[in-house]
Coordinates of C-alpha atoms in Angstrom, one line a residue:
X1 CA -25.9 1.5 162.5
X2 CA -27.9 -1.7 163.0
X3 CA -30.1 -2.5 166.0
X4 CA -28.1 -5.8 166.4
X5 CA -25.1 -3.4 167.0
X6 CA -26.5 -1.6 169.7
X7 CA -28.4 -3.8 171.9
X8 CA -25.8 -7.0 173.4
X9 CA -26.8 -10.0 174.4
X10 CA -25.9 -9.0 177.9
X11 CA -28.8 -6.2 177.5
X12 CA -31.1 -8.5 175.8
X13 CA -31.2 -11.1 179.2
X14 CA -31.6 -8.5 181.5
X15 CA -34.8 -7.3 179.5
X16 CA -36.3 -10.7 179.2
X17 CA -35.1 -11.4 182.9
X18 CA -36.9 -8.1 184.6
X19 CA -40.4 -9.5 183.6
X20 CA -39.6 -12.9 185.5
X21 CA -38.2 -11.3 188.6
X22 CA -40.5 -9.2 189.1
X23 CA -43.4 -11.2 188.8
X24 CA -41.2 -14.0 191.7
X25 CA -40.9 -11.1 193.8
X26 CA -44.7 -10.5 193.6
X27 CA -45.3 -14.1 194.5
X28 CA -42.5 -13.7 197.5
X29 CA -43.8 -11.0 198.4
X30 CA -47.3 -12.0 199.5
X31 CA -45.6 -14.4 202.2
X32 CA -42.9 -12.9 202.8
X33 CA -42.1 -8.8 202.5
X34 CA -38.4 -8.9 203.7
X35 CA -37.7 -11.2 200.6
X36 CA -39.4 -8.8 198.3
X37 CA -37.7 -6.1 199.3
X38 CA -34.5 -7.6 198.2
X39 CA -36.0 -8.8 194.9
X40 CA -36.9 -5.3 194.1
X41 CA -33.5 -3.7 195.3
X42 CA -31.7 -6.5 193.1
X43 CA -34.1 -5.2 190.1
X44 CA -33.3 -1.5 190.3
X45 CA -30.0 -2.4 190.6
X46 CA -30.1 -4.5 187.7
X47 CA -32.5 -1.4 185.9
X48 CA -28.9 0.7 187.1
X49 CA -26.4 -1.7 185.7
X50 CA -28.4 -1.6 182.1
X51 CA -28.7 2.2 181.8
X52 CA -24.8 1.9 182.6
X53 CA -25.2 4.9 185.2
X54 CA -21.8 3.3 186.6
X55 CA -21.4 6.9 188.9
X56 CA -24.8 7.1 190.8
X57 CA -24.0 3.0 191.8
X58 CA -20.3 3.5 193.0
X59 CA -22.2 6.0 195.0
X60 CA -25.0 3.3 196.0
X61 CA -22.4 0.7 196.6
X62 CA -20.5 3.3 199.5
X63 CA -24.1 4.2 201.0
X64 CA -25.1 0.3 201.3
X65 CA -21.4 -0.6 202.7
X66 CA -22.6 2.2 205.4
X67 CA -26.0 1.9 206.0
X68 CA -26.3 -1.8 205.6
X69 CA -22.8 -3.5 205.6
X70 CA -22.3 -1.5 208.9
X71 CA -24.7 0.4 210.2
X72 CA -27.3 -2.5 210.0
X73 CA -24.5 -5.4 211.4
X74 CA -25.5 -6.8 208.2
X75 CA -21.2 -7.0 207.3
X76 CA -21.3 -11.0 207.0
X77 CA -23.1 -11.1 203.8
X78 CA -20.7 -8.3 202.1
X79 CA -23.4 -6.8 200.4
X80 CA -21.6 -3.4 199.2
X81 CA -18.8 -5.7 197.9
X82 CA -20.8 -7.7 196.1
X83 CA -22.5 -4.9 194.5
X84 CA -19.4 -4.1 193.8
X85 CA -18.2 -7.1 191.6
X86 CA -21.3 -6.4 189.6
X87 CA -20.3 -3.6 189.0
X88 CA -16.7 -4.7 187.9
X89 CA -18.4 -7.9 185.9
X90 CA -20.4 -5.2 183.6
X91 CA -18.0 -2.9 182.8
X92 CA -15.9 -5.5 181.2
X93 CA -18.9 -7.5 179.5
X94 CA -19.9 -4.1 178.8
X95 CA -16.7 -2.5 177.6
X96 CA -16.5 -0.1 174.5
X97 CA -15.4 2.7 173.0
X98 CA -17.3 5.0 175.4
X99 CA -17.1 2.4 178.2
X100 CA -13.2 1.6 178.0
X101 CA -11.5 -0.9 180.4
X102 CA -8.2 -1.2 182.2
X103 CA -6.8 -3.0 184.3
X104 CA -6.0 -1.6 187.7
X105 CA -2.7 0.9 187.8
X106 CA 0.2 -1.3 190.1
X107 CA -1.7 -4.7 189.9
X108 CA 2.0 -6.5 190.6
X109 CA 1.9 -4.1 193.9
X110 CA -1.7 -4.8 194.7
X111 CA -1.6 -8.7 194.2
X112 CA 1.5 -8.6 196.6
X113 CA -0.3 -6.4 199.0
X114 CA -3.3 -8.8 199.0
X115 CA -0.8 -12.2 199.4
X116 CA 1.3 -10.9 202.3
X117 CA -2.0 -10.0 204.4
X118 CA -3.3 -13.8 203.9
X119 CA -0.9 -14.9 207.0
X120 CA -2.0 -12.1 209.7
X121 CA -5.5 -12.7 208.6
X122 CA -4.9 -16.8 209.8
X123 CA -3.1 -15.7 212.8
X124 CA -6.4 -13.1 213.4
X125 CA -8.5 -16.1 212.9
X126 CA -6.8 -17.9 216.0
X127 CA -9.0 -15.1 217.9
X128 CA -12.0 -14.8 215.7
X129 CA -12.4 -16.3 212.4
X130 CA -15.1 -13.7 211.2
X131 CA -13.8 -11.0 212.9
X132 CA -10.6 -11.6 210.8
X133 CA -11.7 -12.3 207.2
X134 CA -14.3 -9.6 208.0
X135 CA -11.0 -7.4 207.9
X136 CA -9.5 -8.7 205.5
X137 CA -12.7 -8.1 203.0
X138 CA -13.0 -4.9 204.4
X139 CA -10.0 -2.9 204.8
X140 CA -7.8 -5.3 201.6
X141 CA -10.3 -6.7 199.1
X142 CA -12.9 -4.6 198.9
X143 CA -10.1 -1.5 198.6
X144 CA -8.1 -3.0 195.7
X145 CA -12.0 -3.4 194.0
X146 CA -13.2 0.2 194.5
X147 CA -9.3 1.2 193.1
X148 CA -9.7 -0.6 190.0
X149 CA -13.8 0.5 189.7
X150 CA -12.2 4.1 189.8
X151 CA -9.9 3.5 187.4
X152 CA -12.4 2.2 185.3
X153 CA -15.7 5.0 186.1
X154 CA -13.4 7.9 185.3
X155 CA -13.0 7.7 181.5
X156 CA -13.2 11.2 181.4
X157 CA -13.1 14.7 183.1
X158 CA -16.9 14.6 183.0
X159 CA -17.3 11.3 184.6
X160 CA -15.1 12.6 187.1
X161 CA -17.3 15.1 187.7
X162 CA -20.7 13.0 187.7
X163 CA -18.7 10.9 190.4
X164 CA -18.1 13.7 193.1
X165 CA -21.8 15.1 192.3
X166 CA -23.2 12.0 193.3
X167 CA -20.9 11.4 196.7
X168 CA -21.0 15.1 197.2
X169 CA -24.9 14.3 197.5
X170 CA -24.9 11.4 199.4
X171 CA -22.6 13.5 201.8
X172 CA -24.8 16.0 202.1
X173 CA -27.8 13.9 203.3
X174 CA -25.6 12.4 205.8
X175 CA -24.7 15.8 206.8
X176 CA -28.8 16.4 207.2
X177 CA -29.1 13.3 209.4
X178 CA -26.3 14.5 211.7
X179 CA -27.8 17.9 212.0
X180 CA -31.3 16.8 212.7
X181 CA -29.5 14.3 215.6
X182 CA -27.6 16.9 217.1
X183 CA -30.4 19.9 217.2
X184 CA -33.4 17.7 217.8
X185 CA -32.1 14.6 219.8
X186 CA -33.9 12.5 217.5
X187 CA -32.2 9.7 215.7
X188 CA -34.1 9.2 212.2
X189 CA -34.2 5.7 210.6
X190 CA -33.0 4.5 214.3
X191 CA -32.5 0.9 214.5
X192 CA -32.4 -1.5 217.7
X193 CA -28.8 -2.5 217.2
X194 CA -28.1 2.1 216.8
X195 CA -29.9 2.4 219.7
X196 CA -27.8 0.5 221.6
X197 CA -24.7 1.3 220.7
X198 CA -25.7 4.8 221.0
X199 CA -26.8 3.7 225.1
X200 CA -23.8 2.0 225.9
X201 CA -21.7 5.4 224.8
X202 CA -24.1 7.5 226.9
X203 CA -24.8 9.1 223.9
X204 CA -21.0 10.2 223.3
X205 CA -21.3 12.8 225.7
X206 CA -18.3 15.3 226.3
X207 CA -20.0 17.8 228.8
X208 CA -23.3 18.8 230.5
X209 CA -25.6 18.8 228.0
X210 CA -23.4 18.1 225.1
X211 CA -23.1 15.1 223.3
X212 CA -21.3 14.0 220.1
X213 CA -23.3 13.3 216.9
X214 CA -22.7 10.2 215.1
X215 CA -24.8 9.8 212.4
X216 CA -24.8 6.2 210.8
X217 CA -21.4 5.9 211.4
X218 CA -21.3 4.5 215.0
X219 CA -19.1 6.9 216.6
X220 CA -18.4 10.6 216.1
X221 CA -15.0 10.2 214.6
X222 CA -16.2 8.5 211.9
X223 CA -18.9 10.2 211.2
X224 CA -16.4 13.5 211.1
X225 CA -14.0 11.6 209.2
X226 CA -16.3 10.8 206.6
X227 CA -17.6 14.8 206.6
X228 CA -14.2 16.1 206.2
X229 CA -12.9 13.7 203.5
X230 CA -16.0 14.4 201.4
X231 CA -15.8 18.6 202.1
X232 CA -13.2 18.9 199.8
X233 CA -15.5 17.5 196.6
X234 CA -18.4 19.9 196.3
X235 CA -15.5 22.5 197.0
X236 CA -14.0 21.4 193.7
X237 CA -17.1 21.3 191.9
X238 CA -17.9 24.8 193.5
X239 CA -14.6 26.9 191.6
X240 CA -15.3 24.4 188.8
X241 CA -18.3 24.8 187.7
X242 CA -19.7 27.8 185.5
X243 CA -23.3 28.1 186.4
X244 CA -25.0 29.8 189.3
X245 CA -27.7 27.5 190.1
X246 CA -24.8 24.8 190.3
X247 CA -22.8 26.9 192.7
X248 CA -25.6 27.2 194.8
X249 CA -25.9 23.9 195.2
X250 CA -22.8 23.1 195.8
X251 CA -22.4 25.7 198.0
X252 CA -25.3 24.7 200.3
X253 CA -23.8 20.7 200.6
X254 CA -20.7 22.7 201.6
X255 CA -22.2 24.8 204.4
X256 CA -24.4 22.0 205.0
X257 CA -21.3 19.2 205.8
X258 CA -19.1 21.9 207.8
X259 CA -22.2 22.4 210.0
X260 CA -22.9 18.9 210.3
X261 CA -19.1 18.4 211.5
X262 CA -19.1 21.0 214.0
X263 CA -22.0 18.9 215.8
X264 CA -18.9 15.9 216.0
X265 CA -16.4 17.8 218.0
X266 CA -13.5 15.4 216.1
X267 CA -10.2 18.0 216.4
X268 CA -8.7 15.7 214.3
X269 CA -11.7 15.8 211.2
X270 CA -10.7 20.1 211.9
X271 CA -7.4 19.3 211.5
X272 CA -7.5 17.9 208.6
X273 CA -10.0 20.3 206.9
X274 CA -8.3 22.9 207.9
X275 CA -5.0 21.9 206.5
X276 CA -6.4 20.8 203.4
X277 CA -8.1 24.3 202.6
X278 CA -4.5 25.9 202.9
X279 CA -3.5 22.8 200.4
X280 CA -6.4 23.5 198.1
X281 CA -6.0 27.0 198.1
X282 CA -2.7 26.0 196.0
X283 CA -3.9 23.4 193.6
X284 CA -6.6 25.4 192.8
X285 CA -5.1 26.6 189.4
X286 CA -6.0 30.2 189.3
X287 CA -5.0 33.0 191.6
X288 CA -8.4 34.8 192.0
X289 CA -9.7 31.5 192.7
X290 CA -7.5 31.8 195.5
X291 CA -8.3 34.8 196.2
X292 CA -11.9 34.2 196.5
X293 CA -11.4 31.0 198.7
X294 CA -9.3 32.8 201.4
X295 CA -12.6 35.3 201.4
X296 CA -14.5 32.3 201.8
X297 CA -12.9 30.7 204.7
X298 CA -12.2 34.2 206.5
X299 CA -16.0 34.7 205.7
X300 CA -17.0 31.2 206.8
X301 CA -14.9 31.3 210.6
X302 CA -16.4 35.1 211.2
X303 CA -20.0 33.5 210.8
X304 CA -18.8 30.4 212.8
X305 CA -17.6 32.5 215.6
X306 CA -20.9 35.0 216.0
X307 CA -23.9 32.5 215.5
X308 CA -21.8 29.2 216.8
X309 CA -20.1 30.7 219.8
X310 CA -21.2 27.9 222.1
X311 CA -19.7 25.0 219.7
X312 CA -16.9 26.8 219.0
X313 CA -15.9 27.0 222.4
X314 CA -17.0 23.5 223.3
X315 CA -14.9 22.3 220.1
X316 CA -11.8 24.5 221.4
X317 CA -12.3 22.9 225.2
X318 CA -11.9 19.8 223.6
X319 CA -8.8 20.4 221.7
X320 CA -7.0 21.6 225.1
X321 CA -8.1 18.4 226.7
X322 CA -4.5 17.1 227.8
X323 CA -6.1 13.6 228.5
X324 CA -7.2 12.9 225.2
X325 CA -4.2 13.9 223.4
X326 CA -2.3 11.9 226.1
X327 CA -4.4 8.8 225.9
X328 CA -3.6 9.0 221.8
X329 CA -0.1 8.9 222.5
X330 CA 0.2 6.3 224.8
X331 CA -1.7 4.2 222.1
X332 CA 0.8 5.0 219.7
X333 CA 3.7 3.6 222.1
X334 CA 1.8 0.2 222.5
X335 CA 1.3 0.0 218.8
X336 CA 4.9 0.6 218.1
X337 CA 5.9 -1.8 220.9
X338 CA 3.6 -4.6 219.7
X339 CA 5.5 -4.0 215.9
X340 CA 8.9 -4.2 217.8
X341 CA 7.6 -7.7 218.9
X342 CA 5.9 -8.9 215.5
X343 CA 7.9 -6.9 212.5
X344 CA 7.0 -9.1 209.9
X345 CA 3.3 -10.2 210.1
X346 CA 1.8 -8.5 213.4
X347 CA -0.5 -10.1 215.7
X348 CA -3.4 -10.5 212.7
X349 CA -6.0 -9.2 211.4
X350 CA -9.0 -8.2 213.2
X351 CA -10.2 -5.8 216.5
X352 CA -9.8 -8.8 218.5
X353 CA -6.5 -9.9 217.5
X354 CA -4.8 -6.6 218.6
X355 CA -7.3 -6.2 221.3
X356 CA -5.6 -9.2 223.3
X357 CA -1.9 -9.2 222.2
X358 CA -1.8 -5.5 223.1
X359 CA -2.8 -5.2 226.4
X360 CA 0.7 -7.4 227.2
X361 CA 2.5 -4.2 225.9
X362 CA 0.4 -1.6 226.8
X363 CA 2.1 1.7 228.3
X364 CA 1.1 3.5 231.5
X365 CA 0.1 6.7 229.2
X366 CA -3.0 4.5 227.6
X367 CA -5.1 4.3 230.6
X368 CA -8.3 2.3 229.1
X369 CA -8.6 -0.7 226.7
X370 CA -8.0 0.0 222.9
X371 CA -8.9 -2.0 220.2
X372 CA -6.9 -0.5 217.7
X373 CA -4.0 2.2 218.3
X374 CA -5.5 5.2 216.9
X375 CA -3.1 5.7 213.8
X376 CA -4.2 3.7 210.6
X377 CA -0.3 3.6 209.4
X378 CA 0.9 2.3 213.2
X379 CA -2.2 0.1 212.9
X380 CA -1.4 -1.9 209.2
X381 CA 2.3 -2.6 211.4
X382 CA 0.8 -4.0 214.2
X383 CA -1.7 -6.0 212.6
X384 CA 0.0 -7.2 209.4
X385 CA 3.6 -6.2 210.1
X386 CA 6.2 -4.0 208.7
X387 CA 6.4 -5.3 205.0
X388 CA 2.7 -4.7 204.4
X389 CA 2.4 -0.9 206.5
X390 CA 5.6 0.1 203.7
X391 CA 3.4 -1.6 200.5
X392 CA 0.8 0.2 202.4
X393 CA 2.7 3.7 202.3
X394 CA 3.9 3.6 198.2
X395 CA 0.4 2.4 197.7
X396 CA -0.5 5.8 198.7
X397 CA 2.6 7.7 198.1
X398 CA 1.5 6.7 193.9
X399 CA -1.9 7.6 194.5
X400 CA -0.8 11.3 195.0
X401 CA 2.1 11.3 192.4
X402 CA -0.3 9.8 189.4
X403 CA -3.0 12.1 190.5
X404 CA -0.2 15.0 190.6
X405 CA 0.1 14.3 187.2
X406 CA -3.5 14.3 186.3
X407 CA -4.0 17.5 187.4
X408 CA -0.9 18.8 185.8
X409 CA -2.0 17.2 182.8
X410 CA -5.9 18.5 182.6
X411 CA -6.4 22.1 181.2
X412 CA -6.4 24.8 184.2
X413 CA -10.2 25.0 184.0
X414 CA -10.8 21.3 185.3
X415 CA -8.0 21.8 188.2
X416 CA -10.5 22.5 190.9
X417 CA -12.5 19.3 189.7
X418 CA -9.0 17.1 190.7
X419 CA -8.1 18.8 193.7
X420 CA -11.4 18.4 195.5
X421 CA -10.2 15.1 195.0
X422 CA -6.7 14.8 195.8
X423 CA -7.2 16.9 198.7
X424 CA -10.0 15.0 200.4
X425 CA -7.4 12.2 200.5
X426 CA -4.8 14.4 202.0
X427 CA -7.4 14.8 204.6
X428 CA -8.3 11.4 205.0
X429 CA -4.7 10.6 205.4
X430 CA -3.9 13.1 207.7
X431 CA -7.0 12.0 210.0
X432 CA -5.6 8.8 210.0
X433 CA -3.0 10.1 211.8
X434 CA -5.6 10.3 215.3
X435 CA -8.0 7.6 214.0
X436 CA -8.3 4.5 212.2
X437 CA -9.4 6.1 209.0
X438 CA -7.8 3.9 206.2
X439 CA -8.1 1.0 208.3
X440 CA -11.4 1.2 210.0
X441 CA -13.8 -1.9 208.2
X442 CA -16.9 0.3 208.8
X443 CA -16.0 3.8 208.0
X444 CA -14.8 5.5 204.5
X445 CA -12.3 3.0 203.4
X446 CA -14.9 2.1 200.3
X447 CA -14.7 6.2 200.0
X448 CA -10.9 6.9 200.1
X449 CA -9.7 3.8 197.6
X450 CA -12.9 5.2 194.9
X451 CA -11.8 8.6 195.1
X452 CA -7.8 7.6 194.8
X453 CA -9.2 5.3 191.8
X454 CA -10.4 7.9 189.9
X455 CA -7.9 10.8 190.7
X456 CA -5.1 8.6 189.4
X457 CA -6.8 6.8 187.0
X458 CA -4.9 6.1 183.1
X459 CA -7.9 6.6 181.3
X460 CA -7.5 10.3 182.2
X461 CA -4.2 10.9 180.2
X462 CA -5.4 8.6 177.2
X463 CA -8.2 10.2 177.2
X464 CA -6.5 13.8 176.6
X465 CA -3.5 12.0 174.2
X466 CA -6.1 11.2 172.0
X467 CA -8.0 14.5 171.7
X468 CA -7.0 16.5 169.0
X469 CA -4.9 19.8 169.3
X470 CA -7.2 22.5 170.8
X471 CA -7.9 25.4 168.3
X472 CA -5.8 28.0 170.6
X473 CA -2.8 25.6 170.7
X474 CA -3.0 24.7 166.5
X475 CA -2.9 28.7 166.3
X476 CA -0.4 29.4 168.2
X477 CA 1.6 26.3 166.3
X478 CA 0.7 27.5 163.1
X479 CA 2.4 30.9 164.0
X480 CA 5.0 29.2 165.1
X481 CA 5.7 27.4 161.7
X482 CA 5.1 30.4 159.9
X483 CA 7.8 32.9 161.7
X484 CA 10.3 29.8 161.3
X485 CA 9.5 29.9 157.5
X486 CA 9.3 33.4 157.3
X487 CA 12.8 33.3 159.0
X488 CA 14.6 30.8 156.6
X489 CA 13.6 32.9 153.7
X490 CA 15.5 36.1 155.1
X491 CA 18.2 33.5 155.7
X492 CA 18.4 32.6 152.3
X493 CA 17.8 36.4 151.2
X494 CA 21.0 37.3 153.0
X495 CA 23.1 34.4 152.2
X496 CA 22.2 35.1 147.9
X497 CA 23.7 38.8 148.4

């Protein structure tokens, strides 16, 4: 093979390109260091985008959406989305026989989805023009783009894996800052705009001494939404993999982000953990996997309950609390109300939109403000009406049924791999049952679409269609041939006498 052949002219500009940026963001740099430091992000990124390490930046583009996008107030400029397009632009300039492209599964259903939600985000735009394209970039756009970058990125059962390595990673560092927050009362890499959020909560505190831990995430739900969604990966990775060194680490971002999501009291993050271990414990493929999980868990809760006992009693006060689980159902009453009242395109996008409209229809049971209704699938109604919560719904409803099939499809080995996957969006969906999960523009969205990308992506069955027949399976259909043959002849045998 030639040199010509393996270097494109995409390849050859970047090289010649990194020189020249790097010397201008030398220059910069001198008189101004903020500029710099996005010159030399843009060229490690661009470094990234060469090497074609398309897994570590999916994971990059979900920690800048979070630590910059939101965390930071930075969500104007759309940074992780643009990333993002990058991303998308260089795997089809970059597309090959190892690099394969496709377009994303249900475009038709997608390009409706993002049509319909152009009218409630110019009705949101009545109440706040940024606050409703921020929405609709956030929650609409950027989601169909991490969906199609997942169906891209997982080629095969090992990119797959590199995928969940890398988010199990990021996970577990954001599991780290939590802990350090909640056992030290320090808030590392604190910025002004943190602080004050963090201020104007009173620290998120549920009792005498006890507060919530948040993370980067703003608010405790999010940050246990986020913990409990990405559980479920390095559990997969866990029964998958075949080496002890890997299963250690996997095991300690496990322990690690169930720690960490004790320090967030969210009963709905435990709910949905919970019921996706019972879920997993079925899609795992093997029975002594099974097996070993339930010793696991029952392991796991007897530890919980002897060095933990003040957090678990603090989280089980906390389930019990009638007002809270009131509160959540009078918000679900004003949301359905306020779709009674706008069926087809809701009141718009945007916090504001729903924030104002609402309070007309608000029900004695929700006894403060709410700027959304605490369910993500009551939410899409209310904001964009009924026609885009049902695209909403079959969107997901074909997630799981494609991703079904890929795990049917896979051999039983990779099993655990896929339902990490599909189970940390069972448990994203099901904690969008008490939060604004799917729908929240500064949480895991980015996270949930990527992870439904690749769990239901095409490439996965042409990948395996074009493999040839495994040596056990040409065996056992050469055997087959040869007791059909060998069954013909004492046909024949018997018909000659």
């Amino acid at each position: 093979m030639k040199v010509a052949e393996l270097i494109s002219p995409s390849s050859i500009f970047l090289i010649l390109a990194l020189p020249a940026a790097l010397c201008l963001g030398v220059a910069i740099g001198i008189f101004n260091p903020i500029y710099a430091a996005i010159i030399a992000a843009t060229l490690v990124m661009a470094i990234i985008v060469l090497l074609r390490l398309d897994e570590l930046i999916v994971m990059l583009v979900i920690a800048v959406h979070i630590l910059v996008d939101s965390y930071l107030g930075l969500a104007v400029y759309q940074i992780a989305l643009l990333m993002a397009l990058v991303l998308l632009f260089a795997c089809y300039f970059g597309q090959s026989a190892n690099h394969p492209w496709t377009r994303p599964r249900w475009v038709w259903l997608w390009l409706l989805f993002l049509i319909l939600t152009i009218v409630p985000a110019m009705e949101g735009a009545a109440f706040s023009l940024t606050n409703s394209i921020g929405y609709y970039l956030e929650i609409i756009f950027s989601p169909f783009i991490m969906f199609w970058l997942g169906n891209i990125i997982a080629k095969d059962v090992s990119a797959v894996r590199r995928v969940f390595q890398w988010l199990s990673f990021l996970a577990a560092l954001f599991a780290i800052h939590t802990i350090i927050q909640a056992t030290t009362g320090k808030f590392l890499f604190e910025s002004a705009r943190g602080y004050a959020n963090l201020v104007q909560a009173s620290n998120f505190q549920i009792g005498e001494g006890v507060s919530r831990a948040s993370s980067f995430f703003g608010n405790p739900n999010g940050d246990g939404i986020f913990l409990a969604t990405c559980f479920f990966l390095p559990l997969g990775l866990f029964i998958e993999s075949e080496r002890l060194w890997a299963k250690l680490i996997y095991l300690l971002e496990m322990l690690s982000i169930l720690l960490a999501l004790m320090f967030t009291y969210s009963n709905g993050s435990w709910i949905a953990a919970l019921t996706g271990l019972l879920v997993f414990i079925f899609l795992v493929g093997r029975v002594h996997y099974s097996v070993l999980l339930l010793l696991l868990v029952t392991a796991l809760a007897v530890v919980a309950l002897t060095v933990f006992p003040s957090l678990v009693a603090v989280q089980l006060s906390r389930a019990r609390d009638q007002g809270n689980l009131s509160l959540h159902f009078g918000a679900w009453q004003t949301a359905m109300r306020v779709i009674a009242a706008y069926p087809l395109f809701g009141v718009g996008l945007g916090n504001q939109a729903y924030l104002s409209i609402a309070e007309h229809f608000r029900v004695p049971a929700q006894t403060k403000l709410l700027a959304e209704p605490d369910n993500s699938y009551l939410q899409w109604g209310a904001v964009a009406g009924i026609p885009v919560m049902l695209i909403f719904l079959v969107l997901l409803a074909l997630v799981f049924w494609f991703s079904w099939r890929n795990w049917l499809a896979i051999d039983t080995r990779y099993r655990p791999l896929f339902a990490g996957g599909i189970v940390a969006l069972l448990a994203l969906s099901i904690n969008s049952l008490t939060v604004d999960g799917w729908t929240s523009p500064i949480d895991v969205q980015y996270l949930g679409w990527l992870i439904a990308g690749v769990v239901a992506s095409p490439l996965i069955r042409r990948c395996l269609g074009s493999q040839s027949v495994p040596p056990v399976d040409g065996m056992a259909e050469t055997a087959h041939v040869q007791v059909g043959a060998s069954w013909m002849d004492k046909a024949k045998q018997g018909s000659q006498l």
